[in-house]
mmCIF file of C-alpha atoms in Angstrom:
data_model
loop_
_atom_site.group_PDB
_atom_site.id
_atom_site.type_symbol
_atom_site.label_atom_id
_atom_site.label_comp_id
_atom_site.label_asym_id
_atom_site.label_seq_id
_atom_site.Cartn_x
_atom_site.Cartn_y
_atom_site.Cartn_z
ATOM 1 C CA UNK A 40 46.884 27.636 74.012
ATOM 2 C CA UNK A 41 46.586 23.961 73.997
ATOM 3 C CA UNK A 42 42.597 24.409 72.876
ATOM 4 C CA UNK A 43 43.613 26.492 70.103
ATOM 5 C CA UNK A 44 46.402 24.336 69.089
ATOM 6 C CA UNK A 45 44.041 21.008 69.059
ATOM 7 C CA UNK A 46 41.256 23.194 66.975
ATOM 8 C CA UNK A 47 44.039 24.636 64.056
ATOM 9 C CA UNK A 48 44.818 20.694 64.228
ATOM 10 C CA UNK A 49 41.815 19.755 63.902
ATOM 11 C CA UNK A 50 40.717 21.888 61.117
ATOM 12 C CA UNK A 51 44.309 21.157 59.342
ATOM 13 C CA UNK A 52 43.223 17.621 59.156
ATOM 14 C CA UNK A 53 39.948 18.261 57.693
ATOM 15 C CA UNK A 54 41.314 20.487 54.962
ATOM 16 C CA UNK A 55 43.546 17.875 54.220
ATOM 17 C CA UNK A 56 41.223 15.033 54.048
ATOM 18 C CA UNK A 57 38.900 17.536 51.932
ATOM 19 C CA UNK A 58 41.465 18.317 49.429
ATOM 20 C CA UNK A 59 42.857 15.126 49.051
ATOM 21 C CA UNK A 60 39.330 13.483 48.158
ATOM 22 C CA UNK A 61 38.499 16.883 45.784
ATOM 23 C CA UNK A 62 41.552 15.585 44.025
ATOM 24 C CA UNK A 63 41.293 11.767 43.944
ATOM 25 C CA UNK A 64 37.762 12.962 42.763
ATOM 26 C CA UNK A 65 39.165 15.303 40.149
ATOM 27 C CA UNK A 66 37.353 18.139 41.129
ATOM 28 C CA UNK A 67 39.920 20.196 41.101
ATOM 29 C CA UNK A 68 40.123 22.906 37.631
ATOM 30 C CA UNK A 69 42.903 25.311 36.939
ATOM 31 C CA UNK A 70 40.908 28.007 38.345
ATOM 32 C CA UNK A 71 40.184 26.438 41.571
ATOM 33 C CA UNK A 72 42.126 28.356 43.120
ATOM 34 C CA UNK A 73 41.363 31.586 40.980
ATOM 35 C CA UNK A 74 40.920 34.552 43.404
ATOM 36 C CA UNK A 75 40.108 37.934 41.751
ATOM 37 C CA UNK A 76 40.793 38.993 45.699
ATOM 38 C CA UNK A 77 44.705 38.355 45.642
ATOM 39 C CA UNK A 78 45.361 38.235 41.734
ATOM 40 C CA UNK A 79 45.233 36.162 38.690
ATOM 41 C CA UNK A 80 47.733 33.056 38.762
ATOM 42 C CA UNK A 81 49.503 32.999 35.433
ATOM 43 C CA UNK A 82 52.906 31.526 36.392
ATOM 44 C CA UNK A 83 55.184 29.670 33.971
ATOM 45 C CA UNK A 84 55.680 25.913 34.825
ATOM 46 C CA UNK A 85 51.836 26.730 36.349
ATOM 47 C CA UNK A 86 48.770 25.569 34.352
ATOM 48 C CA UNK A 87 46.907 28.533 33.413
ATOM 49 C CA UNK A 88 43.151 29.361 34.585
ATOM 50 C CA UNK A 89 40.936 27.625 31.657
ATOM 51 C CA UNK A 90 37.171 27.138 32.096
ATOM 52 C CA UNK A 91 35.880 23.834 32.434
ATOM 53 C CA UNK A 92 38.899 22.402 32.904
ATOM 54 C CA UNK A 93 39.126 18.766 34.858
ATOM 55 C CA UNK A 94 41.284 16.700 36.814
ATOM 56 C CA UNK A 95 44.157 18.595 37.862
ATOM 57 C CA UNK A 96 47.020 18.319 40.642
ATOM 58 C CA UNK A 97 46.883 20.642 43.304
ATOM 59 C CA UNK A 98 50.739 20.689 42.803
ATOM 60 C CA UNK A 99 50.136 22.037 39.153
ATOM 61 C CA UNK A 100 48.206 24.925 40.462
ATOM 62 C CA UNK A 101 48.411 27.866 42.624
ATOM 63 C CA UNK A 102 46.558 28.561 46.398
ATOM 64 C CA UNK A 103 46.159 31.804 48.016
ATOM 65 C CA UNK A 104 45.753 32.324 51.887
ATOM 66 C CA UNK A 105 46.410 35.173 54.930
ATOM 67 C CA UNK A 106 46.542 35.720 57.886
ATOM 68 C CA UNK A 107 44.091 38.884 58.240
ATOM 69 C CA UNK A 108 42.807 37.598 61.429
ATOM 70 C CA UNK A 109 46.737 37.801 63.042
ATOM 71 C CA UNK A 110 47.311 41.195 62.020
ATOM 72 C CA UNK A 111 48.204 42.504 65.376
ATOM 73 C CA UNK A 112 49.387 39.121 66.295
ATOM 74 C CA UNK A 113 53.172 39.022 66.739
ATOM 75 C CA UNK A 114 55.247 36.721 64.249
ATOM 76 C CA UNK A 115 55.968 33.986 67.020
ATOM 77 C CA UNK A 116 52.299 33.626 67.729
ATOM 78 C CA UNK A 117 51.012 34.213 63.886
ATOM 79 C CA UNK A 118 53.704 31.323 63.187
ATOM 80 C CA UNK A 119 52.673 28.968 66.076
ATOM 81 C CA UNK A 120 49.250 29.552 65.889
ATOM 82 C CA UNK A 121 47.945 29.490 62.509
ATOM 83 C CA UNK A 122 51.173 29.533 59.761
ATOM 84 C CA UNK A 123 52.719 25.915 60.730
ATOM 85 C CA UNK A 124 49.144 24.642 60.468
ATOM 86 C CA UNK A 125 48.794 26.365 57.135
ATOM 87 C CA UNK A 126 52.277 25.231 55.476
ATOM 88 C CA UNK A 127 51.179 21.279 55.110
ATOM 89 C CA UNK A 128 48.806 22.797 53.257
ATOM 90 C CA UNK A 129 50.171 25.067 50.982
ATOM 91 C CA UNK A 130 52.676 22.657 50.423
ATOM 92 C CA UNK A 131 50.823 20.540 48.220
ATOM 93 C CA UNK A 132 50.296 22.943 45.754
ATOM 94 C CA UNK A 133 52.533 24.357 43.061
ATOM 95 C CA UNK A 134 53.504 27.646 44.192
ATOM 96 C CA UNK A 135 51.351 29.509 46.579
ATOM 97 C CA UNK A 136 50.666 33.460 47.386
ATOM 98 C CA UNK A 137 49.929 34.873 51.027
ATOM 99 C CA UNK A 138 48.682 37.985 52.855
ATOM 100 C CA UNK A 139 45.477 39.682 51.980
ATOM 101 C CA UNK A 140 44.781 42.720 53.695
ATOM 102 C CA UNK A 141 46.936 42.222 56.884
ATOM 103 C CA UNK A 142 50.087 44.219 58.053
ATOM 104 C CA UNK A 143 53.114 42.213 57.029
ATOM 105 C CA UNK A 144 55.992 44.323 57.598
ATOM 106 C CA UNK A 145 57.458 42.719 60.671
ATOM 107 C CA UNK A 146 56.294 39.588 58.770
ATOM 108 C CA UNK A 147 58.235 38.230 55.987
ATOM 109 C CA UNK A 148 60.988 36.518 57.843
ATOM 110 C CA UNK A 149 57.811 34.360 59.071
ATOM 111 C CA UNK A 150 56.608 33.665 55.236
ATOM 112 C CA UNK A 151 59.924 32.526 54.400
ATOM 113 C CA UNK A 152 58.938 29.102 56.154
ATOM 114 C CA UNK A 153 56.420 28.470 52.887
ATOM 115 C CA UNK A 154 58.190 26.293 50.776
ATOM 116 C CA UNK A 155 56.894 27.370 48.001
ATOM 117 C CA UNK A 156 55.951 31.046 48.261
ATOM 118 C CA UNK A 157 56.206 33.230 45.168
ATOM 119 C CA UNK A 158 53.826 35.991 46.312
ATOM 120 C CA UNK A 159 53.464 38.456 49.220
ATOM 121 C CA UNK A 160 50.749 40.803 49.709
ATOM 122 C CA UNK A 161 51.315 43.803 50.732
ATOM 123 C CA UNK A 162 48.577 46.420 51.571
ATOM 124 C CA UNK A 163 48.599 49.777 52.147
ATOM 125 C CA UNK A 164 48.810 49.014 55.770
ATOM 126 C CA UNK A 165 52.185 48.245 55.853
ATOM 127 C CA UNK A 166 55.462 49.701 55.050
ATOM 128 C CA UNK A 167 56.350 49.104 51.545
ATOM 129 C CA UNK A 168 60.048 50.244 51.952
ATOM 130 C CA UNK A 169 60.817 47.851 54.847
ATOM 131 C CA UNK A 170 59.221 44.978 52.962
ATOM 132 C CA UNK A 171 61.078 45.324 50.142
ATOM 133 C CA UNK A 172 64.296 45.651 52.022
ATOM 134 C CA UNK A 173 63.298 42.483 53.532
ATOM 135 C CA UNK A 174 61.766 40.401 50.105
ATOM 136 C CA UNK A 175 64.285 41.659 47.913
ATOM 137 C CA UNK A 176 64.049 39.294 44.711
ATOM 138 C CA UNK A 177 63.217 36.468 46.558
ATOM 139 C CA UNK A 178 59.581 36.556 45.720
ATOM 140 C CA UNK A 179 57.042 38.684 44.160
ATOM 141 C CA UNK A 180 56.136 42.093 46.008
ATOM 142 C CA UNK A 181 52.143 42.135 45.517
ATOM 143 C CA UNK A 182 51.948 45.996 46.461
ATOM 144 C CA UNK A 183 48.109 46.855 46.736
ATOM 145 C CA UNK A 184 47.992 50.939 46.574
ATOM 146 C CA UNK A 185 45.205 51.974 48.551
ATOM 147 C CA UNK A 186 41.667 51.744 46.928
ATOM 148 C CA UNK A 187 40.140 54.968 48.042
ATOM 149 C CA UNK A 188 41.982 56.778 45.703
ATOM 150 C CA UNK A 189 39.321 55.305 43.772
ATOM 151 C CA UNK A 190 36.397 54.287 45.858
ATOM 152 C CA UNK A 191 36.304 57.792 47.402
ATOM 153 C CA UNK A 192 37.467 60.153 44.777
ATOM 154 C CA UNK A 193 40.895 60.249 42.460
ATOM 155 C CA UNK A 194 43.093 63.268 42.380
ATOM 156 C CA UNK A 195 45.879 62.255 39.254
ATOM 157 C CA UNK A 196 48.543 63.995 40.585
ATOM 158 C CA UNK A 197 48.089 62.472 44.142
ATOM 159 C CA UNK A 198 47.780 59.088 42.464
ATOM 160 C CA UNK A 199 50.769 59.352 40.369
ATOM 161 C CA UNK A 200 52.725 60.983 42.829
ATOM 162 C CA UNK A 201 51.648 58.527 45.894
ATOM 163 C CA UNK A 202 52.507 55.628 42.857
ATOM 164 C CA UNK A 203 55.976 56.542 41.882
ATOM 165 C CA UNK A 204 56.957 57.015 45.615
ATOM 166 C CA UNK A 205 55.892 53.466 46.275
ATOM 167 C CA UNK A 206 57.954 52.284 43.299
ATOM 168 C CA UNK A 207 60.840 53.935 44.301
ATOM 169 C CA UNK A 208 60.665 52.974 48.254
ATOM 170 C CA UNK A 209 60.146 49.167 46.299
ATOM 171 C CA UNK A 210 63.730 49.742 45.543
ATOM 172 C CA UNK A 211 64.571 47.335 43.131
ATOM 173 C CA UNK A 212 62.173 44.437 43.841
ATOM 174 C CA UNK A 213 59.651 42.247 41.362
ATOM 175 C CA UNK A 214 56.997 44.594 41.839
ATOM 176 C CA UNK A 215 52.955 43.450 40.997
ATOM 177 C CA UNK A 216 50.578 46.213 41.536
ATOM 178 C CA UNK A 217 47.088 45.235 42.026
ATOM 179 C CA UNK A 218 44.142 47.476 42.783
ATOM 180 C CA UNK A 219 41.953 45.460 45.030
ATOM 181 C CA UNK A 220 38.834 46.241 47.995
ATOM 182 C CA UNK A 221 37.093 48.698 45.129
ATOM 183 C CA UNK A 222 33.797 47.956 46.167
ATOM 184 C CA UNK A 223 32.480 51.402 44.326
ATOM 185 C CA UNK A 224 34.001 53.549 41.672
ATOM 186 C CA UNK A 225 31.894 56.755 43.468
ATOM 187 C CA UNK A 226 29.550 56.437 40.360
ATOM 188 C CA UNK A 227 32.372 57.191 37.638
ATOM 189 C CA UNK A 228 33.266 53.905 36.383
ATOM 190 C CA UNK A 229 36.360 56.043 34.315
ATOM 191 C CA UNK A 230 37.760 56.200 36.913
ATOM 192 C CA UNK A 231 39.315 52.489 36.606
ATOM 193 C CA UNK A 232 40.607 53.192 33.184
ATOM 194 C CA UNK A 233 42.177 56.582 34.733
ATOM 195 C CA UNK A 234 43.580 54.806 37.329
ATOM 196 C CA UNK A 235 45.590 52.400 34.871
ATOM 197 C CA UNK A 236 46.837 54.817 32.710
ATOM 198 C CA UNK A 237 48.041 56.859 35.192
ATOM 199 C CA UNK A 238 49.519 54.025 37.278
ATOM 200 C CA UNK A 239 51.588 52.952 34.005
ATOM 201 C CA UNK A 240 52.656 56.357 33.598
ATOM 202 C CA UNK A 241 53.742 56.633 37.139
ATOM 203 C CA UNK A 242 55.976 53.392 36.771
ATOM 204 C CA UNK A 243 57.229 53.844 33.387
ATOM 205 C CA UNK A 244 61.084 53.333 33.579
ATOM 206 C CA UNK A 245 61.185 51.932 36.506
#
């Protein structure tokens, strides 16, 4: 433990150090922290993405980070391990979104230690109901249906079906849905515009 906790340290302090001369630099640009991976940061009170864009505060801007790695990690260790080395550094930044791809169900009492989290992932890996009974309308629920419905082949009725269950189970919740991980449409690039029409006729009313 104490190795692991001297090399999180160490690479805290070197993020840091990194960040803090990318912004006495002004390096950093609204979309610095642009990551198609875990959404598109358009937040009021948030700059918004703009190309070639200079100069800007990390605490004007949004960061995204996980804990993939820690999936089958238990909350204690996830927290002691990696999170409290990660909070001084989401903490300089405006609002910040976590969880990529990683189970966070038994989770979010964990998150709630970021200051100034807005946004939690949540893949298809983990229980949807139980994380919204936990979130609530405290932050944003990033749901993140899973992709093979594309990738592999897409079935409309599944889709909407599989869709409107996860809205309902979101009961009541600031739901985002993002399709993410579609690294192939199965050669039917329609299949994209399919999936969006049938996603917002799946959550229509809700």
């Amino acid at each position: 433990p104490e190795i692991i906790h001297k090399l999180a340290g160490f690479m805290q302090k070197a993020i840091l150090r990194n960040f803090d001369q990318a912004e006495a630099a002004g390096d950093f640009m609204p979309d610095s922290t642009l990551n198609a991976n875990m959404g598109v940061p358009y937040c009021r009170g948030i700059a918004d993405p703009v190309l070639n864009g200079r100069g800007f505060k990390r605490k004007d801007m949004w960061i995204f980070s996980h804990g993939q790695e820690f999936t089958s990690i238990s909350a204690k260790m996830h927290k002691s391990f990696l999170l409290d080395y990660q909070i001084p550094i989401l903490e300089k930044f405006g609002l910040s979104s976590y969880a990529c791809c990683e189970d966070v169900t038994r989770k979010i009492d964990m998150l709630r230690n970021v200051p100034n989290l807005r946004r939690i992932g949540v893949p298809p890996v983990s229980d949807i109901e139980k994380c919204a009974a936990q979130v609530g309308k405290d932050y944003v629920l990033c749901w993140r249906p899973n992709p093979a419905m594309v990738v592999a082949y897409y079935d409309e009725k599944e889709l909407y079906d599989y869709i409107k269950a996860g809205i309902k189970s979101s009961n009541g919740s600031i739901v985002d849905i993002m399709l993410k991980d579609v690294t192939s449409s199965g050669g039917d690039p329609s299949r994209l515009r399919k999936w969006t029409q049938t996603v917002k006729a799946a959550t229509d009313g809700f």
